[in-house]
PDB file of C-alpha atoms in Angstrom:
ATOM      1  CA  UNK A 135     -56.932 -55.823 -13.623  1.00 79.00           C
ATOM      2  CA  UNK A 136     -56.171 -54.580 -10.229  1.00 84.00           C
ATOM      3  CA  UNK A 137     -53.154 -52.684 -11.891  1.00 89.00           C
ATOM      4  CA  UNK A 138     -55.346 -50.750 -14.464  1.00 92.00           C
ATOM      5  CA  UNK A 139     -57.833 -50.168 -11.655  1.00 90.00           C
ATOM      6  CA  UNK A 140     -55.438 -48.533  -9.445  1.00 92.00           C
ATOM      7  CA  UNK A 141     -53.456 -46.543 -12.182  1.00 93.00           C
ATOM      8  CA  UNK A 142     -56.806 -45.293 -13.432  1.00 94.00           C
ATOM      9  CA  UNK A 143     -57.896 -44.481  -9.780  1.00 93.00           C
ATOM     10  CA  UNK A 144     -54.799 -42.792  -9.653  1.00 94.00           C
ATOM     11  CA  UNK A 145     -55.368 -40.436 -12.472  1.00 96.00           C
ATOM     12  CA  UNK A 146     -58.597 -39.709 -10.916  1.00 93.00           C
ATOM     13  CA  UNK A 147     -57.434 -39.495  -7.248  1.00 92.00           C
ATOM     14  CA  UNK A 148     -54.552 -37.124  -8.062  1.00 95.00           C
ATOM     15  CA  UNK A 149     -56.247 -34.746  -9.855  1.00 97.00           C
ATOM     16  CA  UNK A 150     -57.176 -32.861  -6.929  1.00 97.00           C
ATOM     17  CA  UNK A 151     -53.747 -32.982  -5.519  1.00 96.00           C
ATOM     18  CA  UNK A 152     -52.293 -32.127  -8.564  1.00 97.00           C
ATOM     19  CA  UNK A 153     -54.162 -28.961  -8.747  1.00 98.00           C
ATOM     20  CA  UNK A 154     -52.853 -27.981  -5.177  1.00 98.00           C
ATOM     21  CA  UNK A 155     -49.584 -29.022  -5.833  1.00 98.00           C
ATOM     22  CA  UNK A 156     -49.114 -26.945  -8.979  1.00 98.00           C
ATOM     23  CA  UNK A 157     -50.927 -23.897  -6.597  1.00 98.00           C
ATOM     24  CA  UNK A 158     -48.504 -24.150  -4.085  1.00 98.00           C
ATOM     25  CA  UNK A 159     -45.299 -24.782  -6.612  1.00 98.00           C
ATOM     26  CA  UNK A 160     -46.271 -21.296  -7.988  1.00 98.00           C
ATOM     27  CA  UNK A 161     -46.565 -20.071  -4.397  1.00 98.00           C
ATOM     28  CA  UNK A 162     -43.219 -21.230  -3.334  1.00 96.00           C
ATOM     29  CA  UNK A 163     -41.144 -20.327  -6.816  1.00 97.00           C
ATOM     30  CA  UNK A 164     -42.229 -16.868  -5.299  1.00 97.00           C
ATOM     31  CA  UNK A 165     -40.765 -17.705  -2.138  1.00 96.00           C
ATOM     32  CA  UNK A 166     -44.157 -18.217   0.241  1.00 97.00           C
ATOM     33  CA  UNK A 167     -44.824 -21.528   1.644  1.00 96.00           C
ATOM     34  CA  UNK A 168     -48.501 -21.961   2.249  1.00 97.00           C
ATOM     35  CA  UNK A 169     -49.212 -24.894   4.709  1.00 96.00           C
ATOM     36  CA  UNK A 170     -53.069 -23.779   4.529  1.00 97.00           C
ATOM     37  CA  UNK A 171     -53.456 -25.557   1.280  1.00 98.00           C
ATOM     38  CA  UNK A 172     -55.342 -27.983   3.183  1.00 97.00           C
ATOM     39  CA  UNK A 173     -57.579 -25.381   4.167  1.00 98.00           C
ATOM     40  CA  UNK A 174     -58.090 -23.857   0.714  1.00 98.00           C
ATOM     41  CA  UNK A 175     -59.176 -27.144  -0.486  1.00 98.00           C
ATOM     42  CA  UNK A 176     -61.498 -27.339   1.984  1.00 98.00           C
ATOM     43  CA  UNK A 177     -63.412 -24.314   1.085  1.00 98.00           C
ATOM     44  CA  UNK A 178     -62.764 -24.925  -2.694  1.00 98.00           C
ATOM     45  CA  UNK A 179     -64.475 -28.379  -2.254  1.00 98.00           C
ATOM     46  CA  UNK A 180     -67.789 -26.897  -0.027  1.00 98.00           C
ATOM     47  CA  UNK A 181     -67.931 -23.699  -2.285  1.00 98.00           C
ATOM     48  CA  UNK A 182     -67.878 -25.760  -5.318  1.00 98.00           C
ATOM     49  CA  UNK A 183     -70.468 -27.980  -4.242  1.00 98.00           C
ATOM     50  CA  UNK A 184     -72.520 -25.329  -2.522  1.00 98.00           C
ATOM     51  CA  UNK A 185     -72.862 -23.216  -6.097  1.00 98.00           C
ATOM     52  CA  UNK A 186     -73.165 -26.351  -8.307  1.00 98.00           C
ATOM     53  CA  UNK A 187     -76.194 -27.437  -5.904  1.00 97.00           C
ATOM     54  CA  UNK A 188     -77.844 -23.819  -5.660  1.00 97.00           C
ATOM     55  CA  UNK A 189     -77.265 -23.056  -9.473  1.00 97.00           C
ATOM     56  CA  UNK A 190     -77.577 -26.375 -10.822  1.00 97.00           C
ATOM     57  CA  UNK A 191     -74.310 -25.857 -13.020  1.00 97.00           C
ATOM     58  CA  UNK A 192     -71.237 -27.044 -12.083  1.00 98.00           C
ATOM     59  CA  UNK A 193     -68.883 -25.352 -14.351  1.00 98.00           C
ATOM     60  CA  UNK A 194     -70.158 -22.459 -11.829  1.00 98.00           C
ATOM     61  CA  UNK A 195     -69.095 -24.489  -8.990  1.00 98.00           C
ATOM     62  CA  UNK A 196     -65.847 -24.914 -10.355  1.00 98.00           C
ATOM     63  CA  UNK A 197     -65.198 -21.343 -10.611  1.00 98.00           C
ATOM     64  CA  UNK A 198     -66.628 -20.730  -6.949  1.00 98.00           C
ATOM     65  CA  UNK A 199     -64.310 -23.194  -5.636  1.00 98.00           C
ATOM     66  CA  UNK A 200     -61.084 -21.242  -7.094  1.00 98.00           C
ATOM     67  CA  UNK A 201     -62.543 -18.201  -5.995  1.00 98.00           C
ATOM     68  CA  UNK A 202     -62.915 -19.341  -2.331  1.00 98.00           C
ATOM     69  CA  UNK A 203     -59.495 -20.717  -2.286  1.00 98.00           C
ATOM     70  CA  UNK A 204     -58.119 -17.317  -3.632  1.00 98.00           C
ATOM     71  CA  UNK A 205     -59.744 -15.735  -1.071  1.00 98.00           C
ATOM     72  CA  UNK A 206     -58.216 -17.754   1.799  1.00 98.00           C
ATOM     73  CA  UNK A 207     -54.622 -17.764  -0.024  1.00 98.00           C
ATOM     74  CA  UNK A 208     -55.343 -13.796  -0.094  1.00 98.00           C
ATOM     75  CA  UNK A 209     -55.543 -14.010   3.618  1.00 98.00           C
ATOM     76  CA  UNK A 210     -52.349 -16.045   4.108  1.00 98.00           C
ATOM     77  CA  UNK A 211     -50.518 -13.374   1.835  1.00 98.00           C
ATOM     78  CA  UNK A 212     -51.550 -10.289   3.424  1.00 98.00           C
ATOM     79  CA  UNK A 213     -50.499 -12.118   6.899  1.00 97.00           C
ATOM     80  CA  UNK A 214     -47.042 -13.382   5.544  1.00 97.00           C
ATOM     81  CA  UNK A 215     -46.026 -11.068   3.058  1.00 96.00           C
ATOM     82  CA  UNK A 216     -47.291  -7.654   4.061  1.00 96.00           C
ATOM     83  CA  UNK A 217     -47.608  -8.128   8.045  1.00 95.00           C
ATOM     84  CA  UNK A 218     -44.670 -10.419   7.959  1.00 93.00           C
ATOM     85  CA  UNK A 219     -46.054 -13.330  10.036  1.00 96.00           C
ATOM     86  CA  UNK A 220     -44.574 -16.558  10.375  1.00 95.00           C
ATOM     87  CA  UNK A 221     -45.329 -18.534   7.199  1.00 96.00           C
ATOM     88  CA  UNK A 222     -45.690 -21.770   8.752  1.00 95.00           C
ATOM     89  CA  UNK A 223     -47.835 -20.762  12.002  1.00 96.00           C
ATOM     90  CA  UNK A 224     -50.023 -18.739   9.701  1.00 97.00           C
ATOM     91  CA  UNK A 225     -50.390 -21.684   7.108  1.00 97.00           C
ATOM     92  CA  UNK A 226     -51.697 -24.163   9.892  1.00 96.00           C
ATOM     93  CA  UNK A 227     -53.807 -21.651  11.261  1.00 97.00           C
ATOM     94  CA  UNK A 228     -55.488 -20.896   8.133  1.00 96.00           C
ATOM     95  CA  UNK A 229     -55.842 -24.972   7.721  1.00 97.00           C
ATOM     96  CA  UNK A 230     -57.999 -24.853  10.862  1.00 97.00           C
ATOM     97  CA  UNK A 231     -59.954 -21.695   9.766  1.00 97.00           C
ATOM     98  CA  UNK A 232     -60.580 -23.355   6.540  1.00 97.00           C
ATOM     99  CA  UNK A 233     -61.944 -26.683   8.542  1.00 96.00           C
ATOM    100  CA  UNK A 234     -63.794 -24.442  10.695  1.00 97.00           C
ATOM    101  CA  UNK A 235     -65.796 -22.582   8.472  1.00 97.00           C
ATOM    102  CA  UNK A 236     -66.514 -25.851   6.145  1.00 97.00           C
ATOM    103  CA  UNK A 237     -67.989 -27.393   9.275  1.00 96.00           C
ATOM    104  CA  UNK A 238     -69.959 -24.086  10.102  1.00 95.00           C
ATOM    105  CA  UNK A 239     -71.195 -23.545   6.434  1.00 96.00           C
ATOM    106  CA  UNK A 240     -71.324 -27.114   5.021  1.00 97.00           C
ATOM    107  CA  UNK A 241     -73.820 -28.955   7.486  1.00 95.00           C
ATOM    108  CA  UNK A 242     -76.547 -28.168   5.343  1.00 95.00           C
ATOM    109  CA  UNK A 243     -74.895 -29.467   2.248  1.00 97.00           C
ATOM    110  CA  UNK A 244     -74.190 -32.956   3.770  1.00 96.00           C
ATOM    111  CA  UNK A 245     -76.639 -35.508   1.945  1.00 93.00           C
ATOM    112  CA  UNK A 246     -77.917 -32.892  -0.101  1.00 95.00           C
ATOM    113  CA  UNK A 247     -77.746 -33.822  -4.133  1.00 95.00           C
ATOM    114  CA  UNK A 248     -75.613 -31.580  -6.619  1.00 96.00           C
ATOM    115  CA  UNK A 249     -75.256 -31.763 -10.331  1.00 97.00           C
ATOM    116  CA  UNK A 250     -71.411 -32.606 -10.786  1.00 97.00           C
ATOM    117  CA  UNK A 251     -69.014 -34.062 -13.685  1.00 97.00           C
ATOM    118  CA  UNK A 252     -69.323 -37.528 -15.146  1.00 95.00           C
ATOM    119  CA  UNK A 253     -66.620 -39.184 -17.050  1.00 95.00           C
ATOM    120  CA  UNK A 254     -66.635 -38.323 -20.890  1.00 96.00           C
ATOM    121  CA  UNK A 255     -64.527 -40.690 -22.739  1.00 95.00           C
ATOM    122  CA  UNK A 256     -62.538 -38.786 -25.515  1.00 95.00           C
ATOM    123  CA  UNK A 257     -63.028 -40.404 -28.951  1.00 94.00           C
ATOM    124  CA  UNK A 258     -60.736 -42.624 -30.702  1.00 93.00           C
ATOM    125  CA  UNK A 259     -58.250 -42.069 -27.384  1.00 93.00           C
ATOM    126  CA  UNK A 260     -60.753 -43.889 -25.083  1.00 93.00           C
ATOM    127  CA  UNK A 261     -60.921 -46.721 -27.028  1.00 92.00           C
ATOM    128  CA  UNK A 262     -57.165 -47.544 -27.073  1.00 94.00           C
ATOM    129  CA  UNK A 263     -56.562 -50.581 -24.797  1.00 92.00           C
ATOM    130  CA  UNK A 264     -55.473 -50.153 -21.149  1.00 93.00           C
ATOM    131  CA  UNK A 265     -53.906 -46.810 -22.097  1.00 94.00           C
ATOM    132  CA  UNK A 266     -57.467 -45.395 -23.240  1.00 95.00           C
ATOM    133  CA  UNK A 267     -58.830 -46.573 -19.800  1.00 93.00           C
ATOM    134  CA  UNK A 268     -56.328 -45.378 -17.714  1.00 95.00           C
ATOM    135  CA  UNK A 269     -55.935 -41.697 -19.088  1.00 96.00           C
ATOM    136  CA  UNK A 270     -58.855 -40.906 -21.556  1.00 96.00           C
ATOM    137  CA  UNK A 271     -62.081 -41.680 -19.621  1.00 96.00           C
ATOM    138  CA  UNK A 272     -62.482 -39.614 -17.048  1.00 96.00           C
ATOM    139  CA  UNK A 273     -64.460 -36.406 -16.259  1.00 96.00           C
ATOM    140  CA  UNK A 274     -63.763 -32.891 -18.128  1.00 96.00           C
ATOM    141  CA  UNK A 275     -61.910 -31.283 -14.955  1.00 97.00           C
ATOM    142  CA  UNK A 276     -59.386 -34.318 -15.067  1.00 96.00           C
ATOM    143  CA  UNK A 277     -58.361 -33.733 -18.885  1.00 97.00           C
ATOM    144  CA  UNK A 278     -57.535 -30.123 -17.429  1.00 96.00           C
ATOM    145  CA  UNK A 279     -54.816 -31.187 -15.515  1.00 95.00           C
ATOM    146  CA  UNK A 280     -53.276 -32.723 -18.716  1.00 95.00           C
ATOM    147  CA  UNK A 281     -52.606 -29.182 -19.982  1.00 96.00           C
ATOM    148  CA  UNK A 282     -52.451 -27.202 -16.425  1.00 96.00           C
ATOM    149  CA  UNK A 283     -48.697 -28.860 -15.700  1.00 95.00           C
ATOM    150  CA  UNK A 284     -47.571 -27.890 -19.259  1.00 97.00           C
ATOM    151  CA  UNK A 285     -48.939 -24.300 -19.045  1.00 97.00           C
ATOM    152  CA  UNK A 286     -47.415 -23.781 -15.751  1.00 98.00           C
ATOM    153  CA  UNK A 287     -44.008 -24.455 -16.898  1.00 97.00           C
ATOM    154  CA  UNK A 288     -44.102 -22.358 -19.865  1.00 98.00           C
ATOM    155  CA  UNK A 289     -45.618 -19.476 -17.608  1.00 97.00           C
ATOM    156  CA  UNK A 290     -42.880 -19.902 -15.425  1.00 97.00           C
ATOM    157  CA  UNK A 291     -40.289 -20.463 -17.674  1.00 96.00           C
ATOM    158  CA  UNK A 292     -41.025 -18.690 -21.094  1.00 97.00           C
ATOM    159  CA  UNK A 293     -42.818 -15.430 -20.231  1.00 97.00           C
ATOM    160  CA  UNK A 294     -42.115 -12.257 -18.216  1.00 97.00           C
ATOM    161  CA  UNK A 295     -44.418 -13.073 -15.807  1.00 97.00           C
ATOM    162  CA  UNK A 296     -42.879 -16.216 -14.742  1.00 97.00           C
ATOM    163  CA  UNK A 297     -39.572 -14.422 -14.517  1.00 97.00           C
ATOM    164  CA  UNK A 298     -40.646 -11.946 -11.969  1.00 97.00           C
ATOM    165  CA  UNK A 299     -42.499 -14.764 -10.140  1.00 98.00           C
ATOM    166  CA  UNK A 300     -39.041 -16.338 -10.206  1.00 97.00           C
ATOM    167  CA  UNK A 301     -37.055 -13.724  -9.270  1.00 97.00           C
ATOM    168  CA  UNK A 302     -39.394 -12.916  -6.399  1.00 97.00           C
ATOM    169  CA  UNK A 303     -38.110 -16.502  -5.182  1.00 95.00           C
ATOM    170  CA  UNK A 304     -34.367 -15.969  -5.761  1.00 93.00           C
ATOM    171  CA  UNK A 305     -33.346 -12.455  -5.562  1.00 91.00           C
ATOM    172  CA  UNK A 306     -36.329 -10.237  -4.533  1.00 91.00           C
ATOM    173  CA  UNK A 307     -33.916  -7.251  -4.362  1.00 90.00           C
ATOM    174  CA  UNK A 308     -33.170  -7.516  -7.990  1.00 92.00           C
ATOM    175  CA  UNK A 309     -36.651  -6.718  -8.448  1.00 93.00           C
ATOM    176  CA  UNK A 310     -36.702  -3.559  -6.068  1.00 88.00           C
ATOM    177  CA  UNK A 311     -33.535  -1.922  -8.241  1.00 90.00           C
ATOM    178  CA  UNK A 312     -36.093  -2.304 -11.684  1.00 91.00           C
ATOM    179  CA  UNK A 313     -38.938  -0.982  -9.931  1.00 92.00           C
ATOM    180  CA  UNK A 314     -40.698  -4.191  -9.118  1.00 95.00           C
ATOM    181  CA  UNK A 315     -43.195  -4.776  -5.815  1.00 96.00           C
ATOM    182  CA  UNK A 316     -41.490  -8.347  -4.746  1.00 96.00           C
ATOM    183  CA  UNK A 317     -44.613  -7.978  -1.954  1.00 97.00           C
ATOM    184  CA  UNK A 318     -47.326  -7.551  -4.715  1.00 97.00           C
ATOM    185  CA  UNK A 319     -45.858 -10.425  -6.913  1.00 98.00           C
ATOM    186  CA  UNK A 320     -45.757 -12.874  -3.848  1.00 97.00           C
ATOM    187  CA  UNK A 321     -49.576 -11.734  -3.270  1.00 98.00           C
ATOM    188  CA  UNK A 322     -50.717 -12.714  -6.915  1.00 98.00           C
ATOM    189  CA  UNK A 323     -48.678 -15.881  -6.752  1.00 98.00           C
ATOM    190  CA  UNK A 324     -49.918 -16.954  -3.488  1.00 98.00           C
ATOM    191  CA  UNK A 325     -53.363 -16.081  -4.522  1.00 98.00           C
ATOM    192  CA  UNK A 326     -53.268 -17.603  -7.737  1.00 98.00           C
ATOM    193  CA  UNK A 327     -51.777 -20.640  -6.469  1.00 98.00           C
ATOM    194  CA  UNK A 328     -54.562 -20.934  -3.578  1.00 98.00           C
ATOM    195  CA  UNK A 329     -57.211 -20.701  -6.229  1.00 98.00           C
ATOM    196  CA  UNK A 330     -55.980 -23.777  -7.937  1.00 98.00           C
ATOM    197  CA  UNK A 331     -55.874 -25.340  -4.865  1.00 98.00           C
ATOM    198  CA  UNK A 332     -59.531 -24.494  -4.392  1.00 98.00           C
ATOM    199  CA  UNK A 333     -60.043 -25.610  -8.042  1.00 98.00           C
ATOM    200  CA  UNK A 334     -58.654 -29.024  -6.880  1.00 98.00           C
ATOM    201  CA  UNK A 335     -60.935 -29.060  -3.762  1.00 98.00           C
ATOM    202  CA  UNK A 336     -64.049 -28.548  -6.135  1.00 98.00           C
ATOM    203  CA  UNK A 337     -63.164 -31.059  -8.243  1.00 97.00           C
ATOM    204  CA  UNK A 338     -63.013 -33.479  -5.469  1.00 97.00           C
ATOM    205  CA  UNK A 339     -66.539 -32.676  -4.468  1.00 98.00           C
ATOM    206  CA  UNK A 340     -68.144 -32.384  -7.806  1.00 98.00           C
ATOM    207  CA  UNK A 341     -66.277 -34.721  -9.813  1.00 97.00           C
ATOM    208  CA  UNK A 342     -64.588 -37.381  -7.863  1.00 96.00           C
ATOM    209  CA  UNK A 343     -66.888 -37.902  -4.840  1.00 95.00           C
ATOM    210  CA  UNK A 344     -69.928 -36.351  -6.016  1.00 96.00           C
ATOM    211  CA  UNK A 345     -70.796 -35.250  -2.527  1.00 97.00           C
ATOM    212  CA  UNK A 346     -69.693 -33.076   0.103  1.00 98.00           C
ATOM    213  CA  UNK A 347     -68.609 -33.870   3.899  1.00 96.00           C
ATOM    214  CA  UNK A 348     -66.821 -32.600   6.566  1.00 95.00           C
ATOM    215  CA  UNK A 349     -63.208 -33.155   6.216  1.00 95.00           C
ATOM    216  CA  UNK A 350     -63.099 -34.599   2.855  1.00 97.00           C
ATOM    217  CA  UNK A 351     -59.644 -33.309   1.790  1.00 96.00           C
ATOM    218  CA  UNK A 352     -58.592 -35.872   3.881  1.00 91.00           C
ATOM    219  CA  UNK A 353     -54.639 -34.402   4.397  1.00 92.00           C
ATOM    220  CA  UNK A 354     -54.783 -34.103   0.482  1.00 94.00           C
ATOM    221  CA  UNK A 355     -53.564 -30.554   0.749  1.00 96.00           C
ATOM    222  CA  UNK A 356     -50.523 -31.772   2.808  1.00 94.00           C
ATOM    223  CA  UNK A 357     -49.665 -34.378   0.307  1.00 93.00           C
ATOM    224  CA  UNK A 358     -49.721 -31.620  -2.409  1.00 96.00           C
ATOM    225  CA  UNK A 359     -47.204 -29.318   0.155  1.00 95.00           C
ATOM    226  CA  UNK A 360     -44.579 -32.284   0.369  1.00 91.00           C
ATOM    227  CA  UNK A 361     -45.365 -33.388  -3.391  1.00 92.00           C
ATOM    228  CA  UNK A 362     -43.697 -29.845  -4.326  1.00 94.00           C
ATOM    229  CA  UNK A 363     -40.597 -30.743  -2.273  1.00 89.00           C
ATOM    230  CA  UNK A 364     -40.779 -34.537  -4.108  1.00 86.00           C
ATOM    231  CA  UNK A 365     -40.985 -32.597  -7.422  1.00 91.00           C
ATOM    232  CA  UNK A 366     -38.312 -30.083  -6.924  1.00 90.00           C
ATOM    233  CA  UNK A 367     -40.502 -26.968  -7.556  1.00 94.00           C
ATOM    234  CA  UNK A 368     -40.815 -28.500 -11.084  1.00 94.00           C
ATOM    235  CA  UNK A 369     -44.188 -28.574 -12.379  1.00 96.00           C
ATOM    236  CA  UNK A 370     -43.744 -31.439 -15.119  1.00 94.00           C
ATOM    237  CA  UNK A 371     -42.534 -33.499 -12.047  1.00 93.00           C
ATOM    238  CA  UNK A 372     -45.488 -32.588 -10.209  1.00 95.00           C
ATOM    239  CA  UNK A 373     -47.551 -34.569 -12.918  1.00 95.00           C
ATOM    240  CA  UNK A 374     -45.926 -38.010 -11.847  1.00 91.00           C
ATOM    241  CA  UNK A 375     -45.614 -37.183  -8.261  1.00 90.00           C
ATOM    242  CA  UNK A 376     -49.703 -36.432  -8.092  1.00 95.00           C
ATOM    243  CA  UNK A 377     -50.578 -39.832  -9.841  1.00 94.00           C
ATOM    244  CA  UNK A 378     -48.340 -42.033  -7.697  1.00 90.00           C
ATOM    245  CA  UNK A 379     -50.036 -40.522  -4.650  1.00 90.00           C
ATOM    246  CA  UNK A 380     -53.353 -40.821  -6.641  1.00 92.00           C
ATOM    247  CA  UNK A 381     -52.486 -44.444  -7.108  1.00 91.00           C
ATOM    248  CA  UNK A 382     -51.554 -45.116  -3.284  1.00 87.00           C
ATOM    249  CA  UNK A 383     -55.228 -43.765  -2.702  1.00 86.00           C
ATOM    250  CA  UNK A 384     -57.066 -46.163  -5.183  1.00 88.00           C
ATOM    251  CA  UNK A 385     -55.433 -49.276  -3.700  1.00 85.00           C
ATOM    252  CA  UNK A 386     -57.725 -49.366  -1.184  1.00 78.00           C
ATOM    253  CA  UNK A 387     -61.202 -49.268  -3.133  1.00 79.00           C
ATOM    254  CA  UNK A 388     -59.576 -51.494  -5.923  1.00 80.00           C
ATOM    255  CA  UNK A 389     -58.685 -54.297  -3.193  1.00 77.00           C
ATOM    256  CA  UNK A 390     -62.419 -54.216  -2.092  1.00 74.00           C
ATOM    257  CA  UNK A 391     -63.684 -54.110  -5.046  1.00 72.00           C
ATOM    258  CA  UNK A 392     -62.156 -57.958  -5.194  1.00 75.00           C
ATOM    259  CA  UNK A 393     -63.110 -58.864  -1.851  1.00 71.00           C
ATOM    260  CA  UNK A 394     -59.588 -58.668  -0.242  1.00 72.00           C
ATOM    261  CA  UNK A 395     -59.766 -58.296   3.313  1.00 67.00           C
ATOM    262  CA  UNK A 396     -56.715 -55.946   4.059  1.00 68.00           C
ATOM    263  CA  UNK A 397     -56.337 -53.724   7.227  1.00 70.00           C
ATOM    264  CA  UNK A 398     -58.726 -50.284   6.054  1.00 69.00           C
ATOM    265  CA  UNK A 399     -56.189 -48.046   8.635  1.00 71.00           C
ATOM    266  CA  UNK A 400     -53.107 -49.497   7.116  1.00 73.00           C
ATOM    267  CA  UNK A 401     -54.499 -48.948   3.581  1.00 71.00           C
ATOM    268  CA  UNK A 402     -55.510 -45.413   4.346  1.00 74.00           C
ATOM    269  CA  UNK A 403     -52.539 -44.481   5.879  1.00 81.00           C
ATOM    270  CA  UNK A 404     -50.363 -45.456   2.672  1.00 79.00           C
ATOM    271  CA  UNK A 405     -50.046 -42.194   0.796  1.00 81.00           C
ATOM    272  CA  UNK A 406     -48.939 -40.548   4.144  1.00 82.00           C
ATOM    273  CA  UNK A 407     -46.058 -43.257   4.651  1.00 85.00           C
ATOM    274  CA  UNK A 408     -45.155 -43.234   1.030  1.00 82.00           C
ATOM    275  CA  UNK A 409     -44.924 -39.292   1.755  1.00 79.00           C
ATOM    276  CA  UNK A 410     -42.732 -39.769   4.583  1.00 81.00           C
ATOM    277  CA  UNK A 411     -40.379 -42.375   3.090  1.00 83.00           C
ATOM    278  CA  UNK A 412     -39.888 -40.100   0.010  1.00 78.00           C
ATOM    279  CA  UNK A 413     -39.180 -36.870   2.131  1.00 75.00           C
ATOM    280  CA  UNK A 414     -36.594 -39.087   4.181  1.00 76.00           C
ATOM    281  CA  UNK A 415     -35.056 -40.530   1.179  1.00 76.00           C
ATOM    282  CA  UNK A 416     -34.684 -37.071  -0.576  1.00 71.00           C
ATOM    283  CA  UNK A 417     -33.893 -35.258   2.709  1.00 63.00           C
ATOM    284  CA  UNK A 418     -31.652 -31.927   2.098  1.00 65.00           C
ATOM    285  CA  UNK A 419     -30.536 -32.667  -1.163  1.00 64.00           C
ATOM    286  CA  UNK A 420     -34.197 -31.855  -2.630  1.00 70.00           C
ATOM    287  CA  UNK A 421     -33.968 -28.395  -0.358  1.00 70.00           C
ATOM    288  CA  UNK A 422     -31.042 -27.457  -2.487  1.00 75.00           C
ATOM    289  CA  UNK A 423     -32.921 -26.829  -5.336  1.00 77.00           C
ATOM    290  CA  UNK A 424     -35.552 -24.902  -3.275  1.00 84.00           C
ATOM    291  CA  UNK A 425     -36.073 -21.018  -4.411  1.00 90.00           C
ATOM    292  CA  UNK A 426     -33.028 -18.616  -2.206  1.00 89.00           C
ATOM    293  CA  UNK A 427     -36.010 -16.995  -0.713  1.00 87.00           C
ATOM    294  CA  UNK A 428     -37.639 -20.081   0.027  1.00 86.00           C
ATOM    295  CA  UNK A 429     -34.227 -21.863   1.873  1.00 84.00           C
ATOM    296  CA  UNK A 430     -34.180 -18.619   4.229  1.00 83.00           C
ATOM    297  CA  UNK A 431     -37.962 -19.365   5.380  1.00 80.00           C
ATOM    298  CA  UNK A 432     -36.622 -22.941   5.983  1.00 75.00           C
ATOM    299  CA  UNK A 433     -33.751 -21.837   7.817  1.00 73.00           C
ATOM    300  CA  UNK A 434     -35.353 -19.503  10.103  1.00 66.00           C
TER     301      UNK A 434
END
């Protein structure tokens, strides 16, 4: 059925977006916007695929993708947290840096084979009609997202580390009073968030596309940033948003597989149209739920 194929593709295609959006949620809850998420995903995609190709181990590739994203995120953190650079300009510059680096060093891996993650149906669960096909017949990295969002929610709302991150985004002066460094907390949050974006990029190259090609993220990083606003900075809402945008990405291949001759450019634009419509509908109402320090960034 078309709807089953679209929903199944939504889970597969939404995984990379979800990792990136969860990472951006972490950074923004600490009061920092990272428009360079697209660049972090790109370096993660190349790093993951290159290491998997050279070592023959896709798990090492996944780790390398997260590390590559973290390194690019650290550059953003140093620039905006410690050097007080403009967050939006720095993020966009970071995106172009990621695009340039991957174009330069990724040429050798275009068309090169690398081991990746194949679908592994879960016993019993994968045999459930419809639901099993949609949720439980995916690659191991996709299954990680089933626990990633609840874990981030728990970390942010039920741990001391999460309290420090939320305070950095709401009332940084309180941290000073209690002897904590808001800059250090934000740096860790942005770097960890970029690592998740890199992980999403690595999933894209080693589990979703099983290939590397220039610009393969195709705007998913920007969708992830918009999704954080759509989800009102709540990790569990990110899950629904990621699958929605993943399903939008899955519409085109599902229709093509059935011989439908629709405008390819219109189908490719569908996820971005949905993003614009949702942001326009939500407007300023959602921004009221933003962390206080983040609202100051938007106001500037």
